[in-house]
């Protein structure tokens, strides 16, 4: 926002400066042309004055003027001796003032008076000359003031632009450092995000493998229980089918032989005598009871193993979910930080682009101000070198014309000369 305001202010200032530059340049060009013409005419004027003064004040010219006064005849009326004397006296005074002030205008006035011009007309011409000189004086003063103001403003604007350019360049360097830091931060966040995702994938893969093993073990235990049950049914089927009850408690073969089992003699080569007779068979109940008990124990162990497995799996699932939640929270935080950092990076890049554009505009403004400085110098350099001399010469010219006017006014009024 600050950069945009600064840019808008700079554009407004630039538009005003360009307008001022165009006006000043046009005025400078006109004044430069006028000054060249005035200088050329002034030189010609001074040369003419010098030549005229030499001609009019030469010895031969003086003889001619004295001789011509005796033959001078005015066409409209005969001039009296007193009037001729006053005119000659005024002529001599004007030529004397012309030599003193080196003023060609007075030479022209003297010539006008000498050729029969009326005093009032000559005084009127002097008034016109005085008016021109006063206007010229005022014009020079206005030109000087305009040049001084333009030069002062140009210097201030140049200083402001130099300071603004330096400040903008430092700001661009700061923004470049900030952009580099943000890129590094994003790189670190990307590495953390990738690492967390990899850990989450590994944890999920491990959990899936554990769950698969658990389910397979549960399935195997269930199958084993089913097989034990099938075996138990197969064993007890015979007794149930033949109505033979199973003993509740069986003694082992070592502690108490079953009464239906044959006993061997010491002689191993002699077959033992049987203790049963008849076709009825009651089965080996004591062994059968032991096998069924073992099957029940196996089944209980398998069921306990399944219960323990389920508990272990539930605990492992809880631990996995807790670990997953922690990793997900870390991942979300890293992703959020990355989004924030990327947004900041975009804004910082935009700010840098605006600063670079502003710097280019300021450099262009600086170039325009340098051009304006050259134009001001072209138009105003004479102020420093010729303003005072022009004023002094003009002052002398004004004094001379004023003195001539006063003298002529006195002569015209009939005062003694």
XYZ file of C-alpha atoms in Angstrom:
417
model
C 0.000 0.000 0.000
C 2.819 2.395 0.873
C 4.598 1.572 -2.389
C 1.408 2.222 -4.402
C 0.866 5.577 -2.670
C 4.504 6.482 -3.287
C 4.146 5.416 -6.919
C 0.969 7.484 -7.391
C 2.619 10.498 -5.765
C 5.673 10.034 -7.979
C 3.521 9.826 -11.122
C 1.635 12.981 -10.127
C 4.903 14.779 -9.398
C 6.328 13.556 -12.689
C 3.306 14.846 -14.627
C 3.648 18.255 -12.944
C 7.409 18.302 -13.584
C 6.943 17.318 -17.230
C 4.408 20.099 -17.686
C 6.696 22.577 -15.933
C 9.630 21.315 -18.006
C 7.694 21.747 -21.257
C 6.591 25.282 -20.347
C 10.059 26.200 -19.104
C 11.712 24.661 -22.145
C 9.432 26.555 -24.496
C 10.011 29.789 -22.569
C 13.720 29.105 -22.457
C 13.840 28.541 -26.207
C 11.919 31.742 -26.896
C 14.049 33.728 -24.466
C 17.226 32.206 -25.856
C 16.247 33.272 -29.360
C 15.259 36.685 -28.105
C 18.512 37.002 -26.204
C 20.499 36.073 -29.288
C 18.633 38.673 -31.333
C 18.971 41.276 -28.576
C 22.672 40.559 -28.168
C 23.234 40.811 -31.907
C 21.224 44.037 -32.164
C 22.889 45.436 -29.048
C 26.325 44.829 -30.511
C 25.224 46.423 -33.743
C 23.695 49.284 -31.756
C 26.882 49.878 -29.797
C 28.933 49.739 -32.929
C 26.555 52.204 -34.582
C 26.639 54.500 -31.550
C 30.385 54.424 -31.499
C 30.578 55.193 -35.203
C 27.880 57.891 -34.970
C 29.556 59.539 -32.010
C 32.860 59.548 -33.846
C 31.213 61.016 -36.913
C 29.210 63.644 -35.050
C 31.976 64.698 -32.697
C 34.751 64.862 -35.257
C 36.423 68.196 -36.047
C 35.130 68.213 -39.604
C 31.611 67.435 -38.426
C 31.706 70.292 -35.959
C 32.732 72.760 -38.698
C 29.960 71.491 -40.932
C 27.369 71.743 -38.136
C 28.478 75.330 -37.345
C 28.274 76.280 -40.997
C 24.900 74.626 -41.469
C 23.336 76.588 -38.610
C 23.833 79.859 -40.533
C 21.937 78.519 -43.559
C 19.249 76.512 -41.738
C 15.740 77.526 -42.840
C 12.552 75.960 -41.460
C 9.945 75.402 -44.188
C 6.803 76.062 -42.184
C 7.974 79.248 -40.474
C 10.987 81.408 -39.937
C 12.777 80.419 -36.759
C 13.810 83.179 -34.489
C 17.387 83.668 -33.395
C 16.468 82.745 -29.785
C 14.734 79.533 -30.840
C 17.701 78.522 -32.968
C 20.014 79.148 -30.073
C 17.964 76.951 -27.775
C 17.766 74.197 -30.388
C 21.515 74.296 -30.966
C 22.120 74.263 -27.233
C 19.806 71.289 -26.811
C 21.511 69.525 -29.693
C 24.917 70.079 -28.148
C 23.644 68.807 -24.804
C 22.173 65.647 -26.323
C 25.350 64.852 -28.237
C 27.355 65.475 -25.079
C 25.114 63.124 -23.131
C 25.337 60.578 -25.941
C 29.123 60.588 -25.648
C 28.982 60.423 -21.870
C 26.495 57.538 -21.663
C 27.497 55.929 -24.964
C 23.825 55.997 -25.924
C 22.917 55.756 -29.583
C 19.280 56.624 -28.773
C 20.396 60.087 -27.676
C 22.265 60.489 -30.954
C 19.005 59.708 -32.734
C 17.190 62.245 -30.548
C 19.848 64.840 -31.291
C 19.466 64.158 -34.997
C 15.703 64.450 -34.681
C 16.076 67.755 -32.881
C 18.665 68.952 -35.364
C 16.410 68.158 -38.303
C 13.725 70.419 -36.902
C 11.824 68.061 -34.624
C 9.637 69.760 -32.090
C 10.800 69.668 -28.466
C 7.562 68.034 -27.353
C 7.967 65.305 -29.938
C 11.533 64.674 -28.841
C 10.444 64.580 -25.175
C 7.669 62.164 -26.159
C 10.236 59.910 -27.810
C 12.321 60.039 -24.636
C 9.258 59.008 -22.608
C 8.745 56.075 -24.942
C 12.391 55.067 -24.571
C 12.127 55.325 -20.788
C 9.025 53.135 -20.863
C 10.792 50.547 -22.991
C 13.789 50.532 -20.664
C 11.586 50.182 -17.568
C 9.712 47.272 -19.182
C 13.018 45.729 -20.124
C 14.193 46.134 -16.530
C 11.036 44.480 -15.223
C 11.347 41.686 -17.777
C 14.942 41.018 -16.738
C 13.918 40.959 -13.075
C 11.066 38.541 -13.784
C 13.387 36.391 -15.868
C 15.975 36.389 -13.078
C 13.368 35.475 -10.453
C 11.926 32.770 -12.673
C 15.392 31.344 -13.265
C 16.267 31.436 -9.576
C 12.989 29.738 -8.638
C 13.365 27.147 -11.375
C 16.974 26.466 -10.423
C 16.096 26.189 -6.736
C 13.197 23.845 -7.453
C 15.350 21.780 -9.796
C 18.037 21.390 -7.130
C 15.468 20.421 -4.491
C 13.805 17.944 -6.847
C 17.181 16.433 -7.754
C 18.063 16.051 -4.076
C 14.661 14.491 -3.339
C 15.061 12.087 -6.259
C 18.608 11.124 -5.218
C 17.343 10.377 -1.717
C 14.288 8.491 -3.016
C 16.419 6.436 -5.424
C 18.870 5.503 -2.667
C 16.000 4.581 -0.346
C 14.273 2.520 -3.055
C 17.489 0.643 -3.893
C 17.991 -0.245 -0.227
C 14.374 -1.390 -0.062
C 14.890 -3.610 -3.129
C 17.988 -5.165 -1.523
C 15.978 -5.825 1.654
C 13.157 -7.403 -0.356
C 15.606 -9.607 -2.275
C 17.056 -10.854 1.023
C 13.545 -11.475 2.318
C 12.624 -13.420 -0.850
C 15.741 -15.587 -0.473
C 14.872 -16.244 3.179
C 11.302 -17.228 2.248
C 12.567 -19.623 -0.444
C 14.860 -21.264 2.145
C 11.992 -21.509 4.615
C 9.736 -23.112 1.996
C 12.504 -25.598 1.181
C 12.792 -26.560 4.866
C 9.002 -26.918 5.122
C 8.900 -29.081 1.974
C 11.537 -31.379 3.498
C 9.592 -31.596 6.781
C 6.330 -32.311 4.906
C 7.984 -35.034 2.806
C 9.568 -36.580 5.896
C 6.278 -36.582 7.833
C 4.386 -38.105 4.889
C 7.033 -40.797 4.569
C 6.781 -41.589 8.295
C 2.989 -41.706 8.042
C 3.208 -44.048 5.041
C 5.673 -46.291 6.886
C 3.482 -46.298 10.008
C 0.416 -47.174 7.924
C 2.281 -49.916 6.100
C 3.529 -51.374 9.400
C 0.065 -51.175 10.935
C -1.528 -52.838 7.921
C 1.048 -55.622 8.123
C 0.386 -56.083 11.868
C -3.372 -56.120 11.286
C -2.953 -58.666 8.506
C -0.799 -60.851 10.786
C -3.337 -60.466 13.598
C -6.236 -61.429 11.370
C -4.316 -64.385 10.008
C -3.418 -65.545 13.538
C -7.040 -65.081 14.617
C -8.171 -67.068 11.612
C -5.610 -69.793 12.332
C -6.695 -69.983 15.990
C -10.334 -70.151 14.993
C -9.554 -72.894 12.479
C -7.563 -74.776 15.125
C -10.455 -74.502 17.592
C -12.804 -75.808 14.929
C -10.459 -78.712 14.240
C -10.236 -79.479 17.974
C -14.001 -79.433 18.201
C -14.262 -81.736 15.187
C -11.743 -84.111 16.721
C -13.562 -84.025 20.043
C -16.850 -84.815 18.329
C -15.230 -87.641 16.410
C -13.872 -89.203 19.612
C -17.036 -88.883 21.662
C -19.216 -90.017 18.795
C -18.305 -93.699 19.427
C -19.247 -93.570 23.081
C -22.455 -91.736 22.482
C -23.416 -94.078 19.677
C -22.803 -97.206 21.821
C -24.235 -95.676 24.993
C -20.990 -95.994 26.870
C -20.567 -93.349 29.612
C -17.216 -91.583 29.943
C -15.463 -91.562 33.331
C -15.308 -88.131 34.961
C -11.852 -88.711 36.276
C -9.233 -90.882 34.590
C -6.173 -92.320 36.152
C -2.998 -92.472 34.197
C -1.669 -95.750 32.981
C 1.339 -95.559 35.323
C -0.678 -94.897 38.510
C -3.568 -97.323 38.064
C -3.997 -99.610 35.080
C -7.467 -99.917 33.741
C -9.164 -103.065 34.785
C -9.963 -103.884 31.216
C -6.378 -103.564 30.122
C -4.229 -106.723 29.969
C -1.274 -107.033 32.296
C 1.973 -108.519 31.126
C 4.006 -111.030 33.109
C 7.652 -110.666 33.789
C 8.353 -112.877 30.870
C 8.223 -110.719 27.859
C 7.968 -113.607 25.521
C 4.814 -114.821 27.123
C 1.579 -113.179 26.146
C -0.380 -111.756 29.033
C -3.543 -113.284 30.068
C -6.707 -111.413 29.254
C -9.033 -110.321 31.964
C -12.114 -110.007 29.773
C -14.283 -112.500 28.151
C -17.195 -112.176 25.829
C -17.862 -109.905 22.859
C -18.852 -106.756 24.743
C -16.294 -103.898 24.406
C -16.468 -100.898 26.637
C -13.693 -98.853 24.966
C -10.534 -97.298 26.420
C -12.405 -94.790 28.463
C -9.573 -93.567 30.638
C -7.389 -92.579 27.682
C -10.313 -91.042 25.869
C -11.143 -88.860 28.844
C -7.493 -87.617 28.963
C -7.474 -86.770 25.266
C -10.727 -84.825 25.534
C -9.334 -82.932 28.526
C -6.253 -82.073 26.527
C -8.428 -80.896 23.663
C -10.404 -78.706 26.008
C -7.150 -77.229 27.317
C -5.923 -76.600 23.783
C -9.204 -74.934 22.934
C -9.021 -72.781 26.043
C -5.449 -71.799 25.202
C -6.456 -70.931 21.669
C -9.449 -68.892 22.857
C -7.244 -67.143 25.415
C -4.687 -66.461 22.694
C -7.427 -64.986 20.500
C -8.643 -62.796 23.357
C -5.106 -61.656 24.114
C -4.491 -61.006 20.410
C -7.633 -58.894 20.171
C -6.587 -56.874 23.214
C -3.069 -56.424 21.845
C -4.456 -55.379 18.461
C -6.843 -52.889 20.067
C -3.975 -51.383 22.049
C -1.756 -51.300 18.943
C -4.601 -49.610 17.004
C -4.981 -47.009 19.726
C -1.250 -46.325 19.715
C -1.276 -46.099 15.910
C -4.198 -43.675 15.891
C -2.492 -41.508 18.507
C 0.754 -41.547 16.523
C -1.168 -40.841 13.299
C -2.984 -37.910 14.908
C 0.321 -36.459 16.114
C 1.915 -36.823 12.697
C -1.189 -35.428 10.974
C -1.140 -32.424 13.284
C 2.524 -31.864 12.476
C 1.792 -32.248 8.761
C -1.138 -29.814 8.891
C 1.004 -27.280 10.746
C 3.798 -27.586 8.167
C 1.316 -27.290 5.275
C -0.277 -24.243 6.894
C 3.116 -22.645 7.423
C 4.004 -23.345 3.803
C 0.798 -21.701 2.533
C 1.453 -18.667 4.737
C 5.082 -18.468 3.619
C 4.157 -18.846 -0.069
C 1.561 -16.081 0.299
C 4.163 -13.878 1.941
C 6.576 -14.739 -0.881
C 4.041 -13.690 -3.537
C 3.358 -10.420 -1.702
C 7.072 -9.748 -1.271
C 7.720 -10.414 -4.965
C 4.875 -8.065 -5.865
C 6.298 -5.431 -3.543
C 9.731 -5.847 -5.137
C 8.253 -5.529 -8.648
C 6.511 -2.311 -7.604
C 9.764 -1.033 -6.088
C 11.704 -1.873 -9.271
C 9.069 -0.086 -11.359
C 9.200 2.867 -8.993
C 12.998 2.913 -9.256
C 12.772 2.989 -13.046
C 10.295 5.857 -12.861
C 12.540 7.759 -10.451
C 15.541 7.233 -12.739
C 13.475 8.589 -15.628
C 12.447 11.541 -13.472
C 16.084 12.103 -12.604
C 16.988 12.143 -16.288
C 14.181 14.621 -16.954
C 15.416 16.823 -14.126
C 18.935 16.745 -15.600
C 17.518 17.782 -18.979
C 15.588 20.523 -17.217
C 18.791 21.643 -15.497
C 20.507 21.930 -18.889
C 17.550 23.880 -20.277
C 17.554 26.212 -17.276
C 21.283 26.744 -17.697
C 20.803 27.535 -21.383
C 18.096 30.073 -20.609
C 19.461 31.500 -17.375
C 23.237 31.398 -17.557
C 23.298 35.058 -18.650
C 21.624 36.058 -15.371
C 24.738 35.230 -13.384
C 27.137 36.825 -15.849
C 25.223 39.726 -17.439
C 22.253 40.646 -15.273
C 24.140 43.182 -13.142
C 26.012 44.681 -16.080
C 22.778 44.987 -18.063
C 21.106 46.630 -15.078
C 23.999 49.085 -14.609
C 24.044 50.000 -18.302
C 20.280 50.349 -18.313
C 20.461 52.514 -15.200
C 22.990 54.773 -16.872
C 20.804 54.931 -19.953
C 17.775 55.836 -17.854
C 19.733 58.524 -16.055
C 20.954 59.953 -19.338
C 17.495 59.994 -20.890
C 15.993 61.466 -17.743
C 18.645 64.189 -17.704
C 18.073 64.858 -21.390
C 14.321 65.054 -20.861
C 14.735 67.486 -17.982
C 17.106 69.624 -20.020
C 14.823 69.648 -23.065
C 11.815 70.407 -20.920
C 13.677 73.403 -19.480
C 14.772 74.574 -22.925
C 11.280 74.227 -24.272
C 9.979 76.328 -21.372
C 12.369 79.107 -22.305
C 14.813 78.658 -19.453
C 18.329 80.001 -19.871
C 20.766 77.479 -21.213
